[in-house]
Every structure is written in C-alpha cells, then in structure tokens.
CSV table of C-alpha atoms in Angstrom, one decimal:
chain,number,residue,atom,x,y,z
A,1,MET,CA,-0.9,18.8,-11.7
A,2,ASP,CA,-2.8,21.6,-10.0
A,3,LEU,CA,-2.3,21.5,-6.2
A,4,THR,CA,-3.5,25.0,-5.5
A,5,SER,CA,-6.6,23.8,-3.7
A,6,ARG,CA,-5.6,22.3,-0.3
A,7,LEU,CA,-7.1,19.2,1.0
A,8,PRO,CA,-9.2,19.0,4.1
A,9,ALA,CA,-7.3,17.6,7.1
A,10,LEU,CA,-7.0,13.8,7.3
A,11,PRO,CA,-7.0,12.4,10.9
A,12,GLN,CA,-3.6,12.1,12.5
A,13,SER,CA,-2.3,8.9,14.0
A,14,ARG,CA,-3.2,8.4,17.6
A,15,THR,CA,-4.1,5.8,20.2
A,16,GLU,CA,-7.2,6.3,22.3
A,17,ALA,CA,-7.6,5.7,26.0
A,18,ASP,CA,-9.7,2.6,25.2
A,19,GLY,CA,-6.8,1.1,23.2
A,20,SER,CA,-8.4,1.8,19.8
A,21,ALA,CA,-6.0,3.3,17.2
A,22,VAL,CA,-6.1,5.6,14.2
A,23,VAL,CA,-3.4,4.6,11.7
A,24,ARG,CA,-2.4,6.1,8.4
A,25,ALA,CA,-1.7,3.5,5.7
A,26,LEU,CA,0.1,4.4,2.4
A,27,GLY,CA,0.1,2.3,-0.7
A,28,TYR,CA,2.8,3.2,-3.3
A,29,ASN,CA,4.3,1.6,-6.4
A,30,VAL,CA,7.8,3.0,-6.4
A,31,ARG,CA,9.1,1.5,-9.7
A,32,SER,CA,12.1,-0.1,-8.2
A,33,LEU,CA,13.5,3.3,-7.1
A,34,ARG,CA,14.4,4.1,-10.7
A,35,ASP,CA,13.2,7.7,-10.4
A,36,ASP,CA,13.9,10.5,-7.9
A,37,GLU,CA,14.3,8.8,-4.6
A,38,ASP,CA,14.5,12.0,-2.6
A,39,ALA,CA,11.3,13.3,-4.1
A,40,LEU,CA,9.7,9.9,-3.2
A,41,ALA,CA,10.9,10.2,0.4
A,42,ARG,CA,9.5,13.7,0.7
A,43,VAL,CA,6.1,12.5,-0.5
A,44,ILE,CA,6.1,9.6,2.0
A,45,ARG,CA,7.2,11.7,4.9
A,46,ALA,CA,4.6,14.3,4.2
A,47,CYS,CA,1.9,11.6,4.4
A,48,ALA,CA,3.1,10.7,7.9
A,49,PRO,CA,2.2,7.0,7.5
A,50,ASP,CA,2.3,4.3,10.2
A,51,LEU,CA,2.4,1.7,7.5
A,52,VAL,CA,3.7,1.8,4.0
A,53,PHE,CA,2.7,-0.9,1.5
A,54,VAL,CA,5.3,-0.7,-1.3
A,55,GLN,CA,5.0,-2.3,-4.7
A,56,GLU,CA,7.9,-2.8,-7.1
A,57,ALA,CA,10.6,-2.5,-4.4
A,58,PRO,CA,14.1,-3.3,-5.5
A,59,ARG,CA,14.6,-7.0,-6.1
A,60,PHE,CA,18.2,-7.4,-7.4
A,61,PHE,CA,21.7,-6.3,-6.5
A,62,ARG,CA,21.9,-5.0,-2.9
A,63,TRP,CA,18.1,-4.8,-2.7
A,64,ARG,CA,18.2,-4.9,1.1
A,65,LYS,CA,20.5,-1.9,1.2
A,66,HIS,CA,18.2,0.1,-1.1
A,67,ALA,CA,15.1,-0.7,0.9
A,68,ALA,CA,16.8,0.2,4.2
A,69,ARG,CA,18.0,3.5,2.7
A,70,LEU,CA,14.5,4.4,1.6
A,71,ALA,CA,13.1,3.6,5.0
A,72,ALA,CA,15.7,5.7,6.7
A,73,LYS,CA,15.0,8.7,4.5
A,74,CYS,CA,11.3,8.3,5.5
A,75,ASP,CA,11.9,7.9,9.2
A,76,LEU,CA,10.6,4.4,9.0
A,77,VAL,CA,11.9,0.8,9.3
A,78,VAL,CA,11.7,-2.1,6.9
A,79,LEU,CA,9.1,-4.6,8.2
A,80,THR,CA,9.4,-7.3,5.6
A,81,GLY,CA,9.3,-8.1,1.9
A,82,GLY,CA,11.4,-7.0,-1.1
A,83,ALA,CA,13.0,-9.7,-3.3
A,84,THR,CA,11.8,-12.4,-1.0
A,85,ALA,CA,8.2,-11.5,-1.8
A,86,ALA,CA,9.0,-10.8,-5.5
A,87,GLY,CA,8.6,-7.0,-5.1
A,88,PRO,CA,6.1,-6.1,-2.4
A,89,LEU,CA,7.6,-4.5,0.7
A,90,LEU,CA,6.2,-3.3,4.0
A,91,MET,CA,7.6,-0.4,6.0
A,92,CYS,CA,6.4,0.9,9.4
A,93,SER,CA,6.9,3.5,12.0
A,94,LEU,CA,8.2,2.6,15.5
A,95,ARG,CA,4.6,3.0,16.7
A,96,ALA,CA,3.9,-0.5,15.4
A,97,THR,CA,4.5,-3.6,17.6
A,98,VAL,CA,5.4,-6.4,15.3
A,99,GLU,CA,4.1,-10.0,16.1
A,100,ARG,CA,5.2,-11.8,13.0
A,101,THR,CA,6.1,-11.5,9.3
A,102,GLU,CA,6.0,-13.8,6.3
A,103,ASP,CA,6.9,-13.4,2.7
A,104,VAL,CA,4.8,-15.5,0.3
A,105,LEU,CA,5.6,-16.4,-3.3
A,106,LEU,CA,2.4,-17.0,-5.3
A,107,PRO,CA,2.1,-19.8,-7.9
A,108,LEU,CA,4.1,-19.1,-11.0
A,109,THR,CA,2.5,-19.2,-14.5
A,110,PRO,CA,5.2,-20.1,-17.0
A,111,GLY,CA,6.2,-17.0,-19.1
A,112,LEU,CA,4.8,-14.5,-16.6
A,113,HIS,CA,6.5,-12.5,-13.9
A,114,ARG,CA,6.7,-14.1,-10.4
A,115,ARG,CA,4.3,-12.4,-7.9
A,116,GLY,CA,4.2,-12.5,-4.1
A,117,LEU,CA,2.9,-11.0,-0.9
A,118,ALA,CA,4.6,-9.2,1.9
A,119,THR,CA,2.6,-9.9,5.1
A,120,ALA,CA,2.8,-9.2,8.8
A,121,VAL,CA,0.7,-9.0,11.9
A,122,VAL,CA,1.1,-5.8,13.9
A,123,ARG,CA,-0.4,-4.1,16.9
A,124,PHE,CA,-1.2,-0.4,17.6
A,125,GLY,CA,-2.4,0.0,21.1
A,126,ALA,CA,-4.9,-2.7,21.8
A,127,ALA,CA,-5.8,-3.1,18.0
A,128,ARG,CA,-4.3,-6.1,16.2
A,129,THR,CA,-4.3,-6.3,12.4
A,130,ALA,CA,-2.8,-8.3,9.6
A,131,VAL,CA,-1.2,-6.2,6.8
A,132,PHE,CA,-0.6,-7.2,3.1
A,133,SER,CA,1.3,-5.6,0.3
A,134,ALA,CA,0.7,-7.1,-3.2
A,135,HIS,CA,1.1,-6.4,-6.9
A,136,LEU,CA,-1.2,-8.4,-9.0
A,137,SER,CA,-0.5,-9.9,-12.4
A,138,LEU,CA,-0.9,-8.2,-15.8
A,139,ASP,CA,-2.7,-11.4,-17.0
A,140,PRO,CA,-6.4,-11.2,-16.2
A,141,ALA,CA,-6.9,-14.9,-15.3
A,142,GLU,CA,-3.9,-15.0,-13.1
A,143,ARG,CA,-4.8,-11.6,-11.5
A,144,ARG,CA,-8.2,-12.9,-10.4
A,145,ALA,CA,-6.7,-16.0,-9.0
A,146,GLN,CA,-4.2,-13.9,-7.0
A,147,ALA,CA,-7.0,-11.8,-5.6
A,148,GLY,CA,-8.6,-15.0,-4.3
A,149,GLU,CA,-5.3,-16.2,-2.8
A,150,LEU,CA,-4.9,-12.8,-1.0
A,151,LEU,CA,-8.4,-13.2,0.5
A,152,SER,CA,-7.5,-16.7,1.6
A,153,ARG,CA,-4.4,-15.5,3.3
A,154,ILE,CA,-6.3,-12.7,5.1
A,155,THR,CA,-8.8,-15.3,6.4
A,156,GLU,CA,-5.9,-17.6,7.5
A,157,ALA,CA,-4.3,-14.7,9.4
A,158,GLY,CA,-6.9,-15.0,12.1
A,159,THR,CA,-6.7,-11.4,13.2
A,160,PRO,CA,-9.6,-9.1,14.2
A,161,TYR,CA,-8.7,-6.8,11.2
A,162,ALA,CA,-6.8,-6.7,8.0
A,163,ILE,CA,-5.4,-4.0,5.8
A,164,ALA,CA,-4.2,-4.7,2.2
A,165,ALA,CA,-2.8,-2.1,-0.2
A,166,LEU,CA,-1.9,-3.1,-3.7
A,167,ASP,CA,-1.3,-2.3,-7.3
A,168,VAL,CA,-4.4,-4.2,-8.6
A,169,ASN,CA,-3.4,-3.6,-12.3
A,170,GLU,CA,-7.0,-3.1,-13.2
A,171,THR,CA,-9.8,-0.6,-12.5
A,172,PRO,CA,-12.7,-1.0,-10.0
A,173,ASP,CA,-14.9,-2.5,-12.7
A,174,GLY,CA,-12.5,-5.4,-13.3
A,175,PRO,CA,-13.1,-8.9,-11.9
A,176,ALA,CA,-10.1,-9.1,-9.5
A,177,PHE,CA,-10.9,-5.6,-8.1
A,178,ARG,CA,-14.6,-6.6,-7.7
A,179,THR,CA,-13.5,-9.8,-5.9
A,180,LEU,CA,-11.5,-7.8,-3.4
A,181,ALA,CA,-14.1,-5.1,-3.0
A,182,GLY,CA,-16.8,-7.8,-2.4
A,183,ALA,CA,-15.0,-9.2,0.6
A,184,LEU,CA,-13.3,-6.1,1.9
A,185,GLN,CA,-14.0,-2.4,2.1
A,186,ASP,CA,-12.5,-0.4,-0.8
A,187,CYS,CA,-11.4,2.5,1.3
A,188,ARG,CA,-11.6,5.1,-1.5
A,189,THR,CA,-15.2,4.2,-2.1
A,190,ALA,CA,-16.0,4.0,1.6
A,191,ALA,CA,-14.7,7.5,2.4
A,192,PRO,CA,-13.4,9.5,-0.6
A,193,TRP,CA,-10.7,12.1,0.1
A,194,GLY,CA,-8.1,13.6,-2.1
A,195,GLY,CA,-7.6,12.5,-5.7
A,196,GLU,CA,-9.0,9.4,-7.4
A,197,HIS,CA,-6.7,8.3,-10.2
A,198,THR,CA,-3.4,6.6,-9.4
A,199,PHE,CA,-2.0,6.1,-12.9
A,200,THR,CA,-2.0,9.1,-15.3
A,201,ARG,CA,1.2,8.6,-17.3
A,202,SER,CA,-0.3,6.9,-20.3
A,203,GLY,CA,-3.8,6.3,-21.6
A,204,ARG,CA,-6.8,7.7,-19.8
A,205,PRO,CA,-6.3,8.5,-16.1
A,206,ARG,CA,-7.4,5.5,-14.0
A,207,ARG,CA,-7.5,4.1,-10.5
A,208,ILE,CA,-5.5,0.8,-10.4
A,209,ASP,CA,-4.0,1.1,-6.9
A,210,ALA,CA,-6.1,0.8,-3.8
A,211,VAL,CA,-6.2,0.3,0.0
A,212,PHE,CA,-8.7,-2.3,1.3
A,213,ALA,CA,-9.7,-2.9,4.9
A,214,SER,CA,-11.7,-5.6,6.5
A,215,ARG,CA,-15.2,-5.1,7.9
A,216,GLY,CA,-15.1,-3.5,11.3
A,217,VAL,CA,-12.3,-1.0,10.4
A,218,GLU,CA,-13.7,2.5,10.2
A,219,VAL,CA,-12.4,4.3,7.1
A,220,LEU,CA,-11.9,8.0,7.9
A,221,GLY,CA,-10.6,9.0,4.5
A,222,CYS,CA,-8.8,7.6,1.5
A,223,GLY,CA,-7.3,8.9,-1.8
A,224,VAL,CA,-4.4,10.3,-3.6
A,225,PRO,CA,-2.8,13.0,-1.4
A,226,GLU,CA,-2.8,15.7,-4.1
A,227,GLY,CA,-2.8,19.0,-2.2
A,228,LEU,CA,-1.7,17.6,1.1
A,229,ASP,CA,0.6,19.9,2.9
A,230,GLY,CA,4.2,19.0,2.0
A,231,VAL,CA,3.2,17.1,-1.2
A,232,SER,CA,4.1,19.0,-4.3
A,233,GLY,CA,3.1,18.2,-7.8
A,234,ALA,CA,6.7,18.2,-8.9
A,235,ASP,CA,7.6,15.6,-6.3
A,236,LEU,CA,4.7,13.4,-7.3
A,237,ALA,CA,5.7,13.6,-10.9
A,238,ALA,CA,9.4,12.9,-10.2
A,239,ALA,CA,9.0,10.1,-7.6
A,240,THR,CA,7.6,7.3,-9.7
A,241,ASP,CA,5.1,6.6,-12.4
A,242,HIS,CA,2.2,5.9,-10.0
A,243,LEU,CA,0.5,8.1,-7.5
A,244,PRO,CA,0.2,7.0,-3.8
A,245,VAL,CA,-3.0,6.2,-2.0
A,246,LEU,CA,-3.2,7.4,1.6
A,247,ALA,CA,-5.9,6.1,4.0
A,248,ALA,CA,-6.7,7.0,7.6
A,249,LEU,CA,-8.3,4.1,9.4
A,250,ARG,CA,-9.7,3.6,12.9
A,251,LEU,CA,-9.1,0.1,14.4
A,252,PRO,CA,-11.3,-0.5,17.4
A,253,ALA,CA,-9.6,-2.2,20.4
A,254,ALA,CA,-9.9,-5.9,20.1
A,255,GLY,CA,-12.2,-7.4,22.7
C-alpha cells in the first residue's frame, strides 16, 4: 500500500463558542482482535477520534477485559456494546458527555449469525447526537431488513442528529446500502477524503464499510486514512482485514 502521498489535513476536534462541535468518528471492523492489536491501537490513536464504532469486537471469554484493554491503548473508554450487542462496540474520548446507552439484539434468522446494535446518546458542547455501531448480515434479505431496523432506531432516538458507522457487507449499489444512503448522508459520497475501498484482502477492492450521518450534520471529510500522519501501510495491513473509515463532522448547536 503506497502511502507516500500525504493526505490534506482533516479538521481537528473542537467545540465552538456557539456550542457547535466538530467531532471525528472512526468506523473499524477489528476482526475480534485476532491480528496485531498494537498496530490497531496505533492506527486508532493516529486518527484522533472522539467516537470509535467497532465491528467484530471480542464476544467470548473475558471479552470485557479485551475491550477495555484496547480502549486504554487508544486513550479512550468503552461506551457500550461488545458481546451484549453481538459484536458491535462503541468507544469514546472523555470529550463526550454520555446521556444513555443501549445494546440491541436484532431478530435472529435460524442458521445465521446473531446481529445487534451498540447505541448511545452523547453530547459534545451543545450538540446532542445518537450514535450507532452495526455489522449487517451476510444474507441479502436479512441485511436489508436490518438496515430498515437501524433507521427505525435512529428515528426513535429522538435526537437532533445521528451518526452510524457500520460494516454494511455490501457495496454502495446494494439494496441495504441504498436504503441507508437514501435516508442518511453517506459521508464518503458527501465529502470524499482519503481512500475509498475498505476491503482489499480478497476479490476486487471494494467499499463495504461506511459512516452515515443524519441531515443537518455537516460532513467535512470522510474516507480511509491512508496517508494520514501516523498511519503506516504496515500497521493498516497488520491490524485487521478491513480498513478504517474516518469522518470529520460538524454538529450545529441544538436550538
């Protein structure tokens, strides 16, 4: 992976005098921490996220300990999720004020892997947002239904804004991806930055991981942080089999 060309700067986290906030959101499938955890932590720290939306967090023996260890290595804290959400996990910086959390198990289709949502409502300055981490099914019909369920949960959250980062398990031309992009902003499409493809280990390179934001959120840039200062090609290759998606988002102060 050629990282010789450096990326243009992505806006840093900040809170404005009017209470609006710029936040950095990172979506990342970490493959149950089966790869190089130190490389993973270096990538996450270099992205300087306020929110990390993890997919495939550890779900079995001592899973809470593993999640807490990763968060500590990244100078973050565990917000919610893990085994209680069937894999999705949320981590955050101490900049976030947490209002509530909820782990949701989605309906189980016999013979398929259980899926869930890690959800929370947080505030940055005077901006209040719901956040969702998800990993959709490998089955096309179930995947589309889960996309609809995610959108229903976003509506039910009743917050001014929502941010969802997920392993969609299909490309942007797929029905589940189109369902999400029809109701939310696909941040990569709204403000391209960095790399595009998030899965390059087998088959053709493709974008199957994404950050979405509700209308009213200003997308300042979104993409794979290839070439970001502190992110090496070696660490990206060693950390997990997916590439992360980093978005900078401006949340206006809620009126």
